[in-house]
Every structure is written in structure tokens, then in C-alpha cells.
PDB file of C-alpha atoms in Angstrom:
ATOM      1  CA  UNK A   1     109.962  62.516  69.255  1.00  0.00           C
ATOM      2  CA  UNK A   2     111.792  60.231  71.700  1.00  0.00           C
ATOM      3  CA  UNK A   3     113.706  63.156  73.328  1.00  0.00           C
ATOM      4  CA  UNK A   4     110.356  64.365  74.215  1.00  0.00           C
ATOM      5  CA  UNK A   5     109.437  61.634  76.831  1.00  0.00           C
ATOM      6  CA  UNK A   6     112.631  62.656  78.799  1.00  0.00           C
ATOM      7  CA  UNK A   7     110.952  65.866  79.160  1.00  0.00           C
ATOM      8  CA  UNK A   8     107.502  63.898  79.986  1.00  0.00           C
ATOM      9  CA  UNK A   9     109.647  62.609  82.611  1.00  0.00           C
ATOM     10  CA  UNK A  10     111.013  65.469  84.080  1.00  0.00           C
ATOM     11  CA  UNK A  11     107.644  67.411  84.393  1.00  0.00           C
ATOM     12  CA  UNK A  12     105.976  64.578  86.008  1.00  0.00           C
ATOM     13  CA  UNK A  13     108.630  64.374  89.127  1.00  0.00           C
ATOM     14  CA  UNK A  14     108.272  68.029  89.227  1.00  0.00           C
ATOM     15  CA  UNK A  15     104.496  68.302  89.615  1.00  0.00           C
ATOM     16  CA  UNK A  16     104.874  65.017  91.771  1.00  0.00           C
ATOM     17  CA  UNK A  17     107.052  67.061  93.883  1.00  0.00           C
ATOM     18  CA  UNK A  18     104.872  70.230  94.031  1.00  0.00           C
ATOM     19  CA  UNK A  19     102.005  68.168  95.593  1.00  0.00           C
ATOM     20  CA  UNK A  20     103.846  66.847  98.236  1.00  0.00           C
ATOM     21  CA  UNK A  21     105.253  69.712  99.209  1.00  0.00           C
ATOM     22  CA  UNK A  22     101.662  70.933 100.399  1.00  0.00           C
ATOM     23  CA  UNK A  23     101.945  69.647 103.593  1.00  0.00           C
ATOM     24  CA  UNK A  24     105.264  71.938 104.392  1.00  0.00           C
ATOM     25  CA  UNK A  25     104.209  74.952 102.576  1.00  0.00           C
ATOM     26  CA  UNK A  26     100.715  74.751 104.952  1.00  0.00           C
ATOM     27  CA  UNK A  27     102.783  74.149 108.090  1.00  0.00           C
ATOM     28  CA  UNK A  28     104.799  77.510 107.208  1.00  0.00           C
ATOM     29  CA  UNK A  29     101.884  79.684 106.434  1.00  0.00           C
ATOM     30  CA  UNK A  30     100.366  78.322 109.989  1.00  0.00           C
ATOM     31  CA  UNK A  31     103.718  79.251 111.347  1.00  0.00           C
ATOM     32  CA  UNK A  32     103.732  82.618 110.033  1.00  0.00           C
ATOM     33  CA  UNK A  33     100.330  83.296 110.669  1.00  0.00           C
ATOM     34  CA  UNK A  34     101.112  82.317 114.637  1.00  0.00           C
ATOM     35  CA  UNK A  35     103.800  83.950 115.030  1.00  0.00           C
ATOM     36  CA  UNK A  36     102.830  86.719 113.527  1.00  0.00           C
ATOM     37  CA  UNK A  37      99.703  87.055 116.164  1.00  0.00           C
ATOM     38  CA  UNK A  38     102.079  86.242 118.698  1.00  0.00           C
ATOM     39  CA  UNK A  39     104.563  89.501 117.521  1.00  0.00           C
ATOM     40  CA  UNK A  40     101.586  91.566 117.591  1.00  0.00           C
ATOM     41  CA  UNK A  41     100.420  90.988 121.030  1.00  0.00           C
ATOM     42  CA  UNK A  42     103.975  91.450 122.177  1.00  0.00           C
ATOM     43  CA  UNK A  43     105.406  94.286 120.548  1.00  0.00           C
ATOM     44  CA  UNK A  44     102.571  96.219 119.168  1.00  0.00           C
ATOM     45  CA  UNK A  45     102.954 100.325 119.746  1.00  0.00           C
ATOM     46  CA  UNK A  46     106.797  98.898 120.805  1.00  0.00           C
ATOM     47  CA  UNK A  47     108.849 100.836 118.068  1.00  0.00           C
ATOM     48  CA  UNK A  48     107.529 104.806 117.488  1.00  0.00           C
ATOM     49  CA  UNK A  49     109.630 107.060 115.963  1.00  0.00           C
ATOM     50  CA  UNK A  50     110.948 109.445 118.396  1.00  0.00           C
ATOM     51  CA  UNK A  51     109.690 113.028 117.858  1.00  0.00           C
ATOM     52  CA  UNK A  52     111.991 115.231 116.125  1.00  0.00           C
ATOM     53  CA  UNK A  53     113.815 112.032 115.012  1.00  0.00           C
ATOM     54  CA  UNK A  54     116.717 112.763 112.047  1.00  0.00           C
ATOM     55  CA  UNK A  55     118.248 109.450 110.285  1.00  0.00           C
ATOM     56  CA  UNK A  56     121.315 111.716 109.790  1.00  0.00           C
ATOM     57  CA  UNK A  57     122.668 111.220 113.266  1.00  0.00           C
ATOM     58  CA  UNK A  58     121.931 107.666 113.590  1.00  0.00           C
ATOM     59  CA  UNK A  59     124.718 104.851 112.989  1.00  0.00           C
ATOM     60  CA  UNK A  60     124.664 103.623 109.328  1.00  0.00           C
ATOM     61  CA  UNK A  61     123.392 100.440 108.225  1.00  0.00           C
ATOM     62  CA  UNK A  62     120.764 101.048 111.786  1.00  0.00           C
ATOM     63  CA  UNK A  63     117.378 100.781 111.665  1.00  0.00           C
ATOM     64  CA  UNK A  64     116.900 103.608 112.743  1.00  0.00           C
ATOM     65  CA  UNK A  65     119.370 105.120 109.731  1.00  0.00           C
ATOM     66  CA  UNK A  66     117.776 102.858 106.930  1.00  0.00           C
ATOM     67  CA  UNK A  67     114.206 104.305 107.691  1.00  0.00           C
ATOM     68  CA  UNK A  68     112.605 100.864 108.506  1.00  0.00           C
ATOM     69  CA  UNK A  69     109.751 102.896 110.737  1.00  0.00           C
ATOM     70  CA  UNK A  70     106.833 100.659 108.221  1.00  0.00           C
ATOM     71  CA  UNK A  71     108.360  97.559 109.438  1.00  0.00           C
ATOM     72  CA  UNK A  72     107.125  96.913 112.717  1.00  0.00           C
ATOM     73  CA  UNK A  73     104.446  95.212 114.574  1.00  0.00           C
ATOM     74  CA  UNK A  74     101.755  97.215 114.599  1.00  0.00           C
ATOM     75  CA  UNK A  75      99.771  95.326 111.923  1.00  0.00           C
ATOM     76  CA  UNK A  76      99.228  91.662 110.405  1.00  0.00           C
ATOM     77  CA  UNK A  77     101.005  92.473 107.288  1.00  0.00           C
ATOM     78  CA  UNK A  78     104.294  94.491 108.244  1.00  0.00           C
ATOM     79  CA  UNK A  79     104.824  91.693 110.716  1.00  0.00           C
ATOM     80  CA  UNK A  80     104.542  89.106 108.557  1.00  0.00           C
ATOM     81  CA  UNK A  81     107.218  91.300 106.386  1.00  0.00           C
ATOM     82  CA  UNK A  82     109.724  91.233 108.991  1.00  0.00           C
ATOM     83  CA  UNK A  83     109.259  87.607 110.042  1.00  0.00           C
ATOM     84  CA  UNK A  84     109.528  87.248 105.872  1.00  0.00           C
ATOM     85  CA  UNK A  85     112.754  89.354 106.065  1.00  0.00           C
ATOM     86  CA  UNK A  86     114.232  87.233 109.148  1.00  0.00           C
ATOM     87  CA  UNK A  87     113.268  84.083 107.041  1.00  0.00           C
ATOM     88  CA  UNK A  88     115.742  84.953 104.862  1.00  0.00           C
ATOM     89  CA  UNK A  89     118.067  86.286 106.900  1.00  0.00           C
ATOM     90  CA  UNK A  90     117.629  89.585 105.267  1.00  0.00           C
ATOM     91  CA  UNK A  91     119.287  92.181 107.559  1.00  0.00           C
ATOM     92  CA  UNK A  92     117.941  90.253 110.910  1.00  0.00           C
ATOM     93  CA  UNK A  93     120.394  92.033 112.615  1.00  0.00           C
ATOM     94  CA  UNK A  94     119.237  95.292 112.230  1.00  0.00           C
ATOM     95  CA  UNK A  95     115.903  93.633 113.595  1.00  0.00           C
ATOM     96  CA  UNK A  96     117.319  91.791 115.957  1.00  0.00           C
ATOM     97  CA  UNK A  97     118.916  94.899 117.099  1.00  0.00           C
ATOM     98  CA  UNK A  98     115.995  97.426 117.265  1.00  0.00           C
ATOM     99  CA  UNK A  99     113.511  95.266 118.690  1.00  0.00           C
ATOM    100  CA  UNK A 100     116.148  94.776 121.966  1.00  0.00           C
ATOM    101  CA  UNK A 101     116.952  98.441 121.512  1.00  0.00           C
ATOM    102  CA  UNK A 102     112.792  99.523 121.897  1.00  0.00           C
ATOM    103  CA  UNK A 103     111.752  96.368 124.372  1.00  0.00           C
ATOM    104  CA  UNK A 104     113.781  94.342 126.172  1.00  0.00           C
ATOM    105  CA  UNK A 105     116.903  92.095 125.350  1.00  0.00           C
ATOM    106  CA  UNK A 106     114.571  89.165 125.968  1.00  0.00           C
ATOM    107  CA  UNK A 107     112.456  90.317 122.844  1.00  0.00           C
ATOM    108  CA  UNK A 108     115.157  88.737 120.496  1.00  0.00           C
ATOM    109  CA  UNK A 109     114.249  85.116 121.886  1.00  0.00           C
ATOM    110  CA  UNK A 110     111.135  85.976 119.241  1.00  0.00           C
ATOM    111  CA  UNK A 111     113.091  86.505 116.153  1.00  0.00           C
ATOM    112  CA  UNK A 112     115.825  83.715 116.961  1.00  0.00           C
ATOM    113  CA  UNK A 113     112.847  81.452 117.964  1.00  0.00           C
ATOM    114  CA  UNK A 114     111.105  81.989 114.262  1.00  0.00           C
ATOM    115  CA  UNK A 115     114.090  81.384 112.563  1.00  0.00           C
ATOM    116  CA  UNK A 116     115.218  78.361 113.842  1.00  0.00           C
ATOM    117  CA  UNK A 117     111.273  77.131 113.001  1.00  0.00           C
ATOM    118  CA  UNK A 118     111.309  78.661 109.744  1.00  0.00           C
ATOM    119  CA  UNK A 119     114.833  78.496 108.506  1.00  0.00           C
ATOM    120  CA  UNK A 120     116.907  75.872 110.618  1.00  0.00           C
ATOM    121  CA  UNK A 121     113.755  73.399 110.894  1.00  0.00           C
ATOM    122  CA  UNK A 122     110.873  73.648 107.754  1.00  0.00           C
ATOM    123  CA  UNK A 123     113.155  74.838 105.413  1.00  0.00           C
ATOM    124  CA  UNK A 124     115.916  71.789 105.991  1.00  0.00           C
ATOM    125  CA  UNK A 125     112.656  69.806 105.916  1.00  0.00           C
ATOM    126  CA  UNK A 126     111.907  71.109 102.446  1.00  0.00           C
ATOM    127  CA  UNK A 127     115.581  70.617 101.543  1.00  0.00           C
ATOM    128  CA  UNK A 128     115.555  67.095 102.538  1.00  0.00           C
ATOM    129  CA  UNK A 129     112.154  66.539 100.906  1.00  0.00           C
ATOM    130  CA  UNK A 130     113.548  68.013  97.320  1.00  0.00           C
ATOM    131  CA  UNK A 131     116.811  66.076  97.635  1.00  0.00           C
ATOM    132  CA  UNK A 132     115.189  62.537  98.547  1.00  0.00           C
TER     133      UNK A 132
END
């Protein structure tokens, strides 16, 4: 039974851990949830697709080509999936790329802007956290 209290051990600095990390996970979800108000007063009714539109003659690996019409910022949730997506840096070029190609080239400040919050700043926070 000794090798058990090792484990004992382990679980505690876990669940330690976990409750501390409240604070960060709460300032990300207010992050999210402002920026993702902030995308939908900006680019609302910004990407359409064009009438009589055919992915076959668009450049591969576009948005345009990889059908990403649901992700846009028309509503609270598909927002919150693309600012999700450019969290991760999970094709945030092809983002990046269609929201200057439907607005204007100053629209990508937006997405750069999140993830340097998200990714650059609370995540290296949560990093740091975890390792200390």
C-alpha cells in the first residue's frame, strides 16, 4: 500500500492545479465571449456566398474551395468557432485570408488581435502557471 500515497500525491497537485486555473479559464471565456460580440458587430452579413458560386473553380486549400460558408459571423456560435479555430491556429490563414478578401485588409487586425490575447498571452499564462 505505500506505492499508493505516491498516487495520493499526484492527484492532489492535479486537482490543486485545476482550481487555480479558474481564474484563466474565466478570463478566456470573457475573452471569447467579447470578442466574439465584437466580430459580430463588425463583420456580420460580411461573407455571402456569391450566387451561382462553384468550389470547383476556386484555388485549393481556399475558403472558398473548402466550403467554410457555416463559419462566419453571422451568429454567436459560428463565431466563437472560428475564433476557436484561430486559437489553435487551425487553418487561420484561410480566415485570415477571406475575411480581407470580403471586408477590408484592416479586418485581419481582428483575428491577429485575438490570437495574440488568446494564444501568445492566456495561453503562455496557463503554460507558465502548469510549469511553476
Amino acid at each position: 500500500m505505500p506505492h499508493f500515497t505516491n498516487y495520493g500525491i499526484i492527484m492532489g497537485t492535479i486537482s490543486d492545479g485545476m482550481r487555480n486555473l479558474k481564474a484563466f479559464i474565466g478570463i478566456l471565456i470573457c475573452l471569447f465571449y467579447g470578442y466574439a460580440v465584437l466580430g459580430m458587430w463588425l463583420f456580420r452579413g460580411v461573407i455571402k456566398v456569391p450566387p451561382g458560386y462553384d468550389s470547383k473553380n476556386a484555388t485549393c486549400g481556399s475558403y472558398q474551395q473548402s466550403n467554410y460558408w457555416a463559419n462566419n459571423f453571422d451568429d454567436f456560435f459560428s463565431t466563437v468557432v472560428i475564433l476557436y479555430d484561430v486559437m489553435l491556429v487551425n487553418n487561420w490563414g484561410v480566415f485570415l485570408n477571406a475575411l480581407r478578401e470580403f471586408s477590408t485588409r484592416w479586418s485581419q487586425l481582428y483575428l491577429v488581435s485575438w490570437w495574440f490575447l488568446s494564444n501568445v498571452y492566456i495561453l503562455a499564462l496557463v503554460l507558465g502557471f502548469i510549469v511553476e
